[in-house]
Amino acid sequence: MRTKRWLASFLTVMLLALPLAGCAADPKPQATNSPAPANDGGSGKVVNIDFWGGWTGPDLNTMEGLVNKFNQEQSGIHVEFTSLQWTPLFTKFLTEMKGGNPPDVLVMHPFELGQFVEMGVLDNAPITDVGMETGNYSSFAWGGTFYKGEQYAVPLDVHMHGLYYNKDLYNEAGITQPPMTGEELIATAQKLTVDNKGKRADEAGFDENNIVQYGLGFSMNHHVFYQIYALLNQQDHNPFTEDMKAVELDEDKMAKAIAFLQDLVFKYKVVPKGEKSPVDDFMGGKVAMFVDGPWQMPKLEDSNIQWASAPYPKVFDKPAAWGAAEILTFPLKKNNDPDKAKAAIEFVKWLDNNSGEWAKSGQLPSSNVGMQTAQSMEGREAFINSLDSSVLLPSHPKAAQIFSSTAPSPILTAAQDAILNNKDPHDIAKQLKKDMDSLLQE
């Protein structure tokens, strides 16, 4: 009854407002691996299970390789892998859940967990059979698998914002190290912002109307809010909790966070207004640094750019960066097939044990063993060093609405008003609280 009740009341909302954590660019069509064999070579029936995830960029290729490797290593289980962008993925999940045919394993993010638990569509009984131990995972990732004290997921990876920079452009500008503070970020970006006559933004005669190279870039979508969230936490303020009935927002701190990002665009002119794809601008030489997550590393590794990474700068009182994770969940089955249930657990255990291979995607494995592999790979160290200061959005039951990346949503409205419309930071803060409180009170 609980599942039916929540599905009936929330399905429409979820179809329209499911959030997109935004972990990969370059959308691709749905990907499904090769069909299952008829049997396991004569020793018995092959168990087919469905595995769904939301990867659409370079990390998709890595996960496809892992699934194929699992299928090739044994013959008793065949995994059918499907990948869509996160919003249509969850729409499809709820539709299939209502029809009685959900996947056996579903990937999501911690801040999406609460809504699905409250809908009664996840099964936490298999978690015990996976056999995890707390000490084998980062505390950041481990915490993201719980909702109201109960564990509903297996941690797969973690990711957070960091700063990428072009080493050749650093050398040309005489910059010896990446910025660690807000002041250093502004100064470094000014040195790297160049007009069509070669003048830099910190030099006399610089022409802000004819910039050919910007010092910094960042996505001007919901990721603007993610930066604001980090800058709030840098001021020791986190207004978002798992059980919030209203948003207890410090307007002054929110305004300071917004103003810092606005100044980069409108005051210092070191970030291109309306930027669509900072990684492509970086690879094309239009920006010298950009803020993004570790999922961009495979794309950079395939380029000829001499690049490096650094932690997200400490703009205010203490280090903090927006962070998220990807977790493996078990959808609740109406007619549970014990063979499929066992096969799903075996596949999840295999992914967990082979998470070092997942580090090739740029994502940082949640397990300590997998993280050791990531530590040996280029560019990962800065992100790994940010793990202890990264901050998750809460697993609130209404996360689909209040943190949605699709318009109209509170965080997207705030981002656009800040970076595209240059509205007053205090007015943006007031509107964000009003919009979120309205959703929380529905």
CSV table of C-alpha atoms in Angstrom, one decimal:
chain,number,residue,atom,x,y,z
A,1,MET,CA,0.0,0.0,0.0
A,2,ARG,CA,2.8,2.4,0.8
A,3,THR,CA,4.4,2.0,-2.6
A,4,LYS,CA,1.1,2.5,-4.4
A,5,ARG,CA,0.2,5.6,-2.3
A,6,TRP,CA,3.5,7.4,-2.9
A,7,LEU,CA,3.6,6.5,-6.6
A,8,ALA,CA,0.1,7.8,-7.1
A,9,SER,CA,0.8,11.1,-5.3
A,10,PHE,CA,4.3,11.8,-6.6
A,11,LEU,CA,4.7,10.3,-10.0
A,12,THR,CA,3.5,13.4,-11.9
A,13,VAL,CA,5.8,15.7,-9.8
A,14,MET,CA,8.8,13.4,-10.3
A,15,LEU,CA,8.3,13.3,-14.1
A,16,LEU,CA,8.5,17.0,-14.3
A,17,ALA,CA,11.0,17.9,-11.6
A,18,LEU,CA,13.6,15.2,-11.1
A,19,PRO,CA,17.0,16.8,-10.5
A,20,LEU,CA,20.1,16.3,-12.6
A,21,ALA,CA,23.3,16.3,-10.6
A,22,GLY,CA,25.2,17.2,-13.8
A,23,CYS,CA,28.1,14.9,-13.6
A,24,ALA,CA,28.9,14.6,-17.3
A,25,ALA,CA,28.6,16.5,-20.5
A,26,ASP,CA,28.4,15.4,-24.2
A,27,PRO,CA,25.0,13.6,-24.0
A,28,LYS,CA,24.7,10.3,-25.9
A,29,PRO,CA,21.7,8.2,-26.7
A,30,GLN,CA,20.7,5.3,-24.5
A,31,ALA,CA,23.4,2.7,-24.3
A,32,THR,CA,22.7,-1.0,-23.8
A,33,ASN,CA,25.3,-3.7,-23.9
A,34,SER,CA,25.2,-6.9,-26.0
A,35,PRO,CA,22.3,-9.3,-25.6
A,36,ALA,CA,22.5,-12.1,-23.1
A,37,PRO,CA,23.5,-15.6,-24.1
A,38,ALA,CA,20.8,-18.3,-24.1
A,39,ASN,CA,22.6,-20.2,-21.3
A,40,ASP,CA,25.8,-20.5,-19.4
A,41,GLY,CA,27.5,-23.2,-21.6
A,42,GLY,CA,25.4,-26.1,-20.5
A,43,SER,CA,25.7,-25.9,-16.7
A,44,GLY,CA,22.4,-24.1,-16.1
A,45,LYS,CA,20.2,-21.1,-16.8
A,46,VAL,CA,21.7,-17.7,-17.2
A,47,VAL,CA,20.2,-15.1,-14.9
A,48,ASN,CA,19.6,-11.7,-16.6
A,49,ILE,CA,19.5,-8.5,-14.6
A,50,ASP,CA,19.0,-4.9,-15.5
A,51,PHE,CA,21.4,-2.2,-14.4
A,52,TRP,CA,20.5,1.5,-15.0
A,53,GLY,CA,22.7,4.6,-14.6
A,54,GLY,CA,22.7,8.2,-15.7
A,55,TRP,CA,26.1,8.5,-17.4
A,56,THR,CA,26.2,10.3,-20.7
A,57,GLY,CA,29.8,11.5,-21.1
A,58,PRO,CA,33.2,9.8,-21.1
A,59,ASP,CA,32.4,8.0,-17.9
A,60,LEU,CA,29.7,6.1,-19.8
A,61,ASN,CA,32.4,4.3,-21.9
A,62,THR,CA,34.2,3.3,-18.7
A,63,MET,CA,31.1,1.8,-17.2
A,64,GLU,CA,30.2,0.0,-20.4
A,65,GLY,CA,33.7,-1.6,-20.3
A,66,LEU,CA,33.2,-2.7,-16.7
A,67,VAL,CA,29.8,-4.3,-17.4
A,68,ASN,CA,31.2,-6.1,-20.4
A,69,LYS,CA,34.1,-7.3,-18.3
A,70,PHE,CA,31.8,-8.7,-15.7
A,71,ASN,CA,29.7,-10.5,-18.3
A,72,GLN,CA,32.9,-12.0,-19.8
A,73,GLU,CA,34.4,-13.2,-16.6
A,74,GLN,CA,31.6,-15.5,-15.7
A,75,SER,CA,28.7,-17.2,-17.4
A,76,GLY,CA,25.9,-17.5,-14.8
A,77,ILE,CA,24.8,-13.8,-14.8
A,78,HIS,CA,24.3,-11.4,-17.7
A,79,VAL,CA,23.9,-7.7,-17.0
A,80,GLU,CA,21.8,-5.6,-19.4
A,81,PHE,CA,23.2,-2.1,-19.0
A,82,THR,CA,21.1,1.0,-19.8
A,83,SER,CA,22.3,4.6,-19.5
A,84,LEU,CA,20.2,7.8,-20.0
A,85,GLN,CA,20.5,11.3,-18.7
A,86,TRP,CA,19.5,11.4,-15.1
A,87,THR,CA,16.1,13.1,-15.4
A,88,PRO,CA,14.7,10.7,-18.1
A,89,LEU,CA,16.3,7.8,-16.3
A,90,PHE,CA,14.3,8.4,-13.1
A,91,THR,CA,11.2,9.1,-15.2
A,92,LYS,CA,11.6,5.7,-16.8
A,93,PHE,CA,12.3,4.1,-13.5
A,94,LEU,CA,9.1,5.3,-11.9
A,95,THR,CA,7.1,4.4,-15.0
A,96,GLU,CA,8.6,0.9,-14.9
A,97,MET,CA,8.1,0.7,-11.1
A,98,LYS,CA,4.4,1.4,-11.6
A,99,GLY,CA,4.2,-1.3,-14.3
A,100,GLY,CA,6.0,-3.8,-12.1
A,101,ASN,CA,9.3,-4.1,-14.0
A,102,PRO,CA,11.9,-1.8,-12.5
A,103,PRO,CA,15.7,-2.5,-12.9
A,104,ASP,CA,17.5,-4.8,-10.5
A,105,VAL,CA,20.2,-2.2,-9.7
A,106,LEU,CA,19.7,1.6,-10.0
A,107,VAL,CA,22.4,4.3,-9.6
A,108,MET,CA,21.5,7.6,-8.0
A,109,HIS,CA,23.0,10.4,-5.9
A,110,PRO,CA,22.6,10.8,-2.1
A,111,PHE,CA,20.4,13.8,-2.3
A,112,GLU,CA,17.9,11.8,-4.4
A,113,LEU,CA,17.8,8.9,-1.9
A,114,GLY,CA,15.2,10.4,0.5
A,115,GLN,CA,12.5,10.9,-2.0
A,116,PHE,CA,12.7,7.4,-3.3
A,117,VAL,CA,12.8,5.9,0.2
A,118,GLU,CA,9.7,7.9,1.1
A,119,MET,CA,8.0,6.6,-2.1
A,120,GLY,CA,8.7,3.1,-0.9
A,121,VAL,CA,10.4,2.0,-4.1
A,122,LEU,CA,13.8,1.0,-2.7
A,123,ASP,CA,14.7,-2.3,-0.9
A,124,ASN,CA,17.4,-2.1,1.8
A,125,ALA,CA,17.3,-5.8,2.7
A,126,PRO,CA,20.1,-6.7,0.2
A,127,ILE,CA,22.5,-4.3,1.8
A,128,THR,CA,23.4,-6.7,4.5
A,129,ASP,CA,24.2,-9.4,2.0
A,130,VAL,CA,26.6,-7.2,0.2
A,131,GLY,CA,28.8,-7.4,3.3
A,132,MET,CA,30.3,-3.9,3.6
A,133,GLU,CA,32.4,-2.5,6.4
A,134,THR,CA,32.4,1.1,7.3
A,135,GLY,CA,36.2,1.4,7.5
A,136,ASN,CA,36.6,0.3,3.8
A,137,TYR,CA,35.0,3.5,2.5
A,138,SER,CA,35.4,7.3,2.7
A,139,SER,CA,33.2,8.7,5.4
A,140,PHE,CA,31.8,11.2,2.9
A,141,ALA,CA,30.6,8.4,0.6
A,142,TRP,CA,29.4,6.1,3.4
A,143,GLY,CA,27.2,8.9,4.9
A,144,GLY,CA,25.5,9.4,1.6
A,145,THR,CA,24.1,5.8,1.6
A,146,PHE,CA,21.9,6.4,4.7
A,147,TYR,CA,18.4,8.0,5.1
A,148,LYS,CA,17.0,8.5,8.6
A,149,GLY,CA,19.5,6.2,10.0
A,150,GLU,CA,18.9,3.3,7.6
A,151,GLN,CA,21.3,2.2,4.9
A,152,TYR,CA,19.8,1.9,1.5
A,153,ALA,CA,22.7,1.9,-0.9
A,154,VAL,CA,26.3,0.8,-1.7
A,155,PRO,CA,28.7,3.6,-2.3
A,156,LEU,CA,30.3,3.7,-5.8
A,157,ASP,CA,32.1,7.0,-6.2
A,158,VAL,CA,32.5,10.6,-5.0
A,159,HIS,CA,33.1,13.8,-6.9
A,160,MET,CA,33.3,17.5,-6.2
A,161,HIS,CA,34.2,20.8,-7.7
A,162,GLY,CA,37.8,21.6,-8.3
A,163,LEU,CA,39.8,24.0,-10.5
A,164,TYR,CA,41.5,23.0,-13.7
A,165,TYR,CA,44.2,25.2,-15.3
A,166,ASN,CA,46.3,25.4,-18.4
A,167,LYS,CA,50.0,25.0,-17.4
A,168,ASP,CA,51.3,26.6,-20.6
A,169,LEU,CA,49.1,29.7,-20.1
A,170,TYR,CA,50.3,29.9,-16.5
A,171,ASN,CA,53.9,29.9,-17.7
A,172,GLU,CA,53.2,32.6,-20.3
A,173,ALA,CA,51.7,34.8,-17.6
A,174,GLY,CA,54.5,34.1,-15.1
A,175,ILE,CA,52.1,32.3,-12.7
A,176,THR,CA,53.9,29.7,-10.6
A,177,GLN,CA,51.0,28.1,-8.6
A,178,PRO,CA,47.2,27.9,-8.7
A,179,PRO,CA,45.1,30.2,-6.5
A,180,MET,CA,44.2,29.0,-3.1
A,181,THR,CA,42.0,31.9,-1.9
A,182,GLY,CA,39.4,34.2,-3.3
A,183,GLU,CA,41.8,37.1,-3.7
A,184,GLU,CA,44.3,34.9,-5.4
A,185,LEU,CA,41.6,33.5,-7.8
A,186,ILE,CA,40.7,37.1,-8.9
A,187,ALA,CA,44.3,38.1,-9.3
A,188,THR,CA,45.2,35.0,-11.2
A,189,ALA,CA,42.2,35.2,-13.4
A,190,GLN,CA,43.0,38.9,-14.2
A,191,LYS,CA,46.5,37.9,-15.3
A,192,LEU,CA,45.0,35.3,-17.6
A,193,THR,CA,42.3,37.5,-19.1
A,194,VAL,CA,43.7,39.0,-22.4
A,195,ASP,CA,42.3,41.4,-24.9
A,196,ASN,CA,42.8,41.4,-28.7
A,197,LYS,CA,46.0,43.5,-28.4
A,198,GLY,CA,47.6,41.3,-25.8
A,199,LYS,CA,46.8,43.5,-22.8
A,200,ARG,CA,45.9,41.6,-19.6
A,201,ALA,CA,43.1,42.6,-17.3
A,202,ASP,CA,45.5,43.8,-14.6
A,203,GLU,CA,47.3,46.1,-17.0
A,204,ALA,CA,46.5,49.7,-18.1
A,205,GLY,CA,44.8,50.0,-21.4
A,206,PHE,CA,43.0,46.6,-21.2
A,207,ASP,CA,40.0,46.5,-23.4
A,208,GLU,CA,37.2,44.6,-21.7
A,209,ASN,CA,35.0,44.8,-24.8
A,210,ASN,CA,37.5,42.8,-26.9
A,211,ILE,CA,38.6,39.9,-24.8
A,212,VAL,CA,40.0,36.9,-26.6
A,213,GLN,CA,41.0,34.8,-23.6
A,214,TYR,CA,39.2,34.8,-20.2
A,215,GLY,CA,41.0,33.8,-17.1
A,216,LEU,CA,38.2,31.6,-15.7
A,217,GLY,CA,35.1,29.7,-16.8
A,218,PHE,CA,32.3,27.8,-15.1
A,219,SER,CA,28.9,26.4,-16.0
A,220,MET,CA,26.1,28.9,-15.7
A,221,ASN,CA,23.4,26.4,-14.9
A,222,HIS,CA,22.5,24.7,-11.6
A,223,HIS,CA,26.2,24.4,-10.9
A,224,VAL,CA,26.2,28.1,-10.1
A,225,PHE,CA,24.0,27.2,-7.1
A,226,TYR,CA,26.5,24.4,-6.2
A,227,GLN,CA,29.2,27.0,-6.0
A,228,ILE,CA,27.0,29.2,-3.9
A,229,TYR,CA,26.3,26.2,-1.6
A,230,ALA,CA,30.1,25.7,-1.2
A,231,LEU,CA,30.6,29.4,-0.5
A,232,LEU,CA,27.8,29.3,2.2
A,233,ASN,CA,29.6,26.4,3.9
A,234,GLN,CA,32.9,28.3,3.6
A,235,GLN,CA,31.1,30.9,5.9
A,236,ASP,CA,30.1,28.0,8.3
A,237,HIS,CA,26.5,28.2,7.2
A,238,ASN,CA,24.5,25.2,5.8
A,239,PRO,CA,20.8,26.1,5.6
A,240,PHE,CA,19.7,22.8,4.0
A,241,THR,CA,19.0,19.7,6.1
A,242,GLU,CA,17.4,16.3,5.7
A,243,ASP,CA,14.4,17.2,7.9
A,244,MET,CA,14.0,20.9,7.1
A,245,LYS,CA,10.4,22.2,7.2
A,246,ALA,CA,11.6,25.7,6.1
A,247,VAL,CA,15.0,27.1,4.9
A,248,GLU,CA,16.9,28.8,7.7
A,249,LEU,CA,18.9,31.0,5.4
A,250,ASP,CA,21.3,33.7,6.5
A,251,GLU,CA,20.6,36.3,3.9
A,252,ASP,CA,23.8,38.3,4.4
A,253,LYS,CA,26.0,35.2,3.9
A,254,MET,CA,24.0,34.1,0.9
A,255,ALA,CA,24.4,37.6,-0.6
A,256,LYS,CA,28.1,37.5,0.0
A,257,ALA,CA,28.4,34.1,-1.8
A,258,ILE,CA,26.4,35.4,-4.8
A,259,ALA,CA,28.2,38.7,-5.0
A,260,PHE,CA,31.6,36.9,-5.2
A,261,LEU,CA,30.5,35.0,-8.3
A,262,GLN,CA,28.8,38.0,-9.8
A,263,ASP,CA,31.9,40.1,-9.5
A,264,LEU,CA,34.0,37.6,-11.5
A,265,VAL,CA,31.6,38.1,-14.4
A,266,PHE,CA,30.4,41.7,-14.1
A,267,LYS,CA,33.1,43.6,-12.1
A,268,TYR,CA,36.4,41.9,-13.0
A,269,LYS,CA,35.2,40.6,-16.4
A,270,VAL,CA,37.4,37.5,-16.0
A,271,VAL,CA,34.5,35.0,-16.7
A,272,PRO,CA,32.6,35.0,-20.0
A,273,LYS,CA,28.9,35.8,-19.5
A,274,GLY,CA,26.5,33.1,-20.6
A,275,GLU,CA,29.2,30.4,-20.9
A,276,LYS,CA,27.8,27.1,-22.2
A,277,SER,CA,30.6,24.6,-21.9
A,278,PRO,CA,33.7,25.6,-19.9
A,279,VAL,CA,35.6,22.4,-20.7
A,280,ASP,CA,35.2,23.1,-24.4
A,281,ASP,CA,36.2,26.7,-23.9
A,282,PHE,CA,39.2,25.5,-22.0
A,283,MET,CA,40.2,23.0,-24.7
A,284,GLY,CA,39.7,25.7,-27.4
A,285,GLY,CA,41.9,28.2,-25.6
A,286,LYS,CA,39.0,30.6,-24.7
A,287,VAL,CA,39.5,30.2,-20.9
A,288,ALA,CA,42.7,29.5,-19.0
A,289,MET,CA,41.0,27.9,-15.9
A,290,PHE,CA,37.6,26.4,-15.2
A,291,VAL,CA,35.6,25.1,-12.3
A,292,ASP,CA,34.1,21.6,-12.8
A,293,GLY,CA,34.2,18.1,-11.5
A,294,PRO,CA,36.6,15.1,-12.0
A,295,TRP,CA,34.3,13.6,-14.6
A,296,GLN,CA,36.0,16.0,-17.1
A,297,MET,CA,39.4,14.3,-16.8
A,298,PRO,CA,39.0,11.7,-19.5
A,299,LYS,CA,38.2,14.4,-22.0
A,300,LEU,CA,41.2,16.4,-21.0
A,301,GLU,CA,43.4,13.3,-21.0
A,302,ASP,CA,42.5,12.8,-24.7
A,303,SER,CA,43.6,16.3,-25.6
A,304,ASN,CA,47.0,17.9,-26.2
A,305,ILE,CA,46.6,20.4,-23.4
A,306,GLN,CA,49.1,20.5,-20.6
A,307,TRP,CA,46.7,20.7,-17.7
A,308,ALA,CA,46.6,20.3,-14.0
A,309,SER,CA,44.0,20.6,-11.2
A,310,ALA,CA,43.7,22.3,-7.8
A,311,PRO,CA,41.2,22.3,-5.0
A,312,TYR,CA,38.3,24.7,-5.1
A,313,PRO,CA,39.6,28.0,-3.6
A,314,LYS,CA,38.9,29.0,0.0
A,315,VAL,CA,37.1,32.3,-0.7
A,316,PHE,CA,35.8,32.8,2.9
A,317,ASP,CA,36.6,31.4,6.3
A,318,LYS,CA,37.2,27.7,5.7
A,319,PRO,CA,37.7,25.3,2.8
A,320,ALA,CA,34.5,23.8,1.3
A,321,ALA,CA,33.5,22.6,-2.1
A,322,TRP,CA,30.2,21.2,-3.4
A,323,GLY,CA,30.4,17.4,-3.5
A,324,ALA,CA,28.2,14.6,-4.5
A,325,ALA,CA,28.4,10.8,-5.0
A,326,GLU,CA,27.0,8.0,-7.0
A,327,ILE,CA,25.4,5.1,-5.1
A,328,LEU,CA,24.0,1.7,-6.0
A,329,THR,CA,20.5,0.9,-4.9
A,330,PHE,CA,18.1,-2.1,-5.2
A,331,PRO,CA,14.6,-1.2,-6.4
A,332,LEU,CA,11.8,-3.0,-4.6
A,333,LYS,CA,10.3,-5.8,-6.6
A,334,LYS,CA,6.6,-6.8,-6.3
A,335,ASN,CA,7.4,-10.4,-7.3
A,336,ASN,CA,10.9,-10.9,-6.2
A,337,ASP,CA,12.9,-13.5,-8.1
A,338,PRO,CA,15.4,-15.0,-5.6
A,339,ASP,CA,17.9,-15.8,-8.4
A,340,LYS,CA,17.7,-12.3,-9.8
A,341,ALA,CA,18.0,-10.8,-6.3
A,342,LYS,CA,21.1,-12.9,-5.6
A,343,ALA,CA,22.6,-12.0,-9.0
A,344,ALA,CA,22.1,-8.3,-8.4
A,345,ILE,CA,24.0,-8.6,-5.1
A,346,GLU,CA,26.8,-10.4,-6.8
A,347,PHE,CA,27.1,-7.8,-9.5
A,348,VAL,CA,27.1,-4.9,-7.0
A,349,LYS,CA,29.8,-6.7,-5.0
A,350,TRP,CA,31.9,-7.2,-8.1
A,351,LEU,CA,31.6,-3.5,-9.0
A,352,ASP,CA,32.6,-2.6,-5.5
A,353,ASN,CA,35.6,-4.9,-5.6
A,354,ASN,CA,36.7,-3.6,-9.0
A,355,SER,CA,36.1,0.1,-8.3
A,356,GLY,CA,39.7,0.9,-9.1
A,357,GLU,CA,38.8,0.4,-12.8
A,358,TRP,CA,36.1,3.0,-12.4
A,359,ALA,CA,38.7,5.6,-11.5
A,360,LYS,CA,39.5,5.8,-15.3
A,361,SER,CA,36.2,7.6,-15.7
A,362,GLY,CA,37.5,10.5,-13.6
A,363,GLN,CA,35.1,9.7,-10.8
A,364,LEU,CA,36.8,8.9,-7.5
A,365,PRO,CA,36.0,5.5,-6.1
A,366,SER,CA,34.3,5.4,-2.7
A,367,SER,CA,36.2,2.4,-1.5
A,368,ASN,CA,39.7,2.9,0.0
A,369,VAL,CA,41.1,0.3,-2.4
A,370,GLY,CA,39.7,2.0,-5.4
A,371,MET,CA,40.8,5.4,-4.2
A,372,GLN,CA,44.4,4.1,-4.0
A,373,THR,CA,44.2,3.5,-7.8
A,374,ALA,CA,42.9,7.0,-8.3
A,375,GLN,CA,45.7,8.5,-6.3
A,376,SER,CA,48.2,7.2,-8.9
A,377,MET,CA,46.4,8.9,-11.8
A,378,GLU,CA,47.0,12.4,-13.2
A,379,GLY,CA,44.9,15.2,-11.8
A,380,ARG,CA,43.1,13.2,-9.1
A,381,GLU,CA,45.1,14.3,-6.1
A,382,ALA,CA,43.6,17.8,-5.9
A,383,PHE,CA,40.1,16.4,-5.8
A,384,ILE,CA,41.0,13.7,-3.4
A,385,ASN,CA,42.5,16.3,-1.1
A,386,SER,CA,39.2,18.1,-1.1
A,387,LEU,CA,37.2,15.1,0.1
A,388,ASP,CA,37.2,16.0,3.7
A,389,SER,CA,35.9,19.5,3.1
A,390,SER,CA,33.3,18.6,0.5
A,391,VAL,CA,29.6,19.2,1.4
A,392,LEU,CA,26.6,17.1,0.2
A,393,LEU,CA,23.1,18.4,-0.4
A,394,PRO,CA,20.7,16.7,2.0
A,395,SER,CA,18.7,13.7,1.1
A,396,HIS,CA,15.4,15.5,1.6
A,397,PRO,CA,12.1,14.0,0.5
A,398,LYS,CA,11.4,17.0,-1.7
A,399,ALA,CA,14.9,17.2,-3.2
A,400,ALA,CA,13.4,16.6,-6.7
A,401,GLN,CA,11.7,19.9,-6.5
A,402,ILE,CA,13.8,22.2,-4.4
A,403,PHE,CA,17.1,21.2,-6.0
A,404,SER,CA,15.9,20.5,-9.5
A,405,SER,CA,18.2,21.5,-12.3
A,406,THR,CA,15.3,22.0,-14.7
A,407,ALA,CA,13.3,25.3,-15.1
A,408,PRO,CA,11.5,26.6,-13.3
A,409,SER,CA,13.3,25.6,-10.1
A,410,PRO,CA,14.5,27.7,-7.1
A,411,ILE,CA,18.2,26.9,-7.7
A,412,LEU,CA,18.1,27.5,-11.4
A,413,THR,CA,16.2,30.8,-11.0
A,414,ALA,CA,18.8,32.0,-8.4
A,415,ALA,CA,21.7,31.0,-10.7
A,416,GLN,CA,20.3,32.8,-13.7
A,417,ASP,CA,19.4,35.9,-11.7
A,418,ALA,CA,22.9,36.0,-10.3
A,419,ILE,CA,25.1,35.2,-13.3
A,420,LEU,CA,23.0,36.2,-16.3
A,421,ASN,CA,20.8,39.0,-15.0
A,422,ASN,CA,23.1,40.5,-12.3
A,423,LYS,CA,20.3,41.1,-9.9
A,424,ASP,CA,20.8,42.3,-6.4
A,425,PRO,CA,22.3,39.5,-4.2
A,426,HIS,CA,19.9,40.2,-1.3
A,427,ASP,CA,16.9,40.1,-3.6
A,428,ILE,CA,18.1,36.7,-5.0
A,429,ALA,CA,18.5,35.3,-1.5
A,430,LYS,CA,15.0,36.4,-0.5
A,431,GLN,CA,13.5,34.9,-3.6
A,432,LEU,CA,15.3,31.6,-3.2
A,433,LYS,CA,14.1,31.2,0.4
A,434,LYS,CA,10.6,32.1,-0.6
A,435,ASP,CA,10.5,29.7,-3.5
A,436,MET,CA,12.0,26.8,-1.5
A,437,ASP,CA,9.7,27.5,1.5
A,438,SER,CA,6.7,27.4,-0.8
A,439,LEU,CA,7.7,23.9,-2.1
A,440,LEU,CA,8.5,22.6,1.4
A,441,GLN,CA,5.0,23.7,2.6
A,442,GLU,CA,3.1,22.0,-0.2
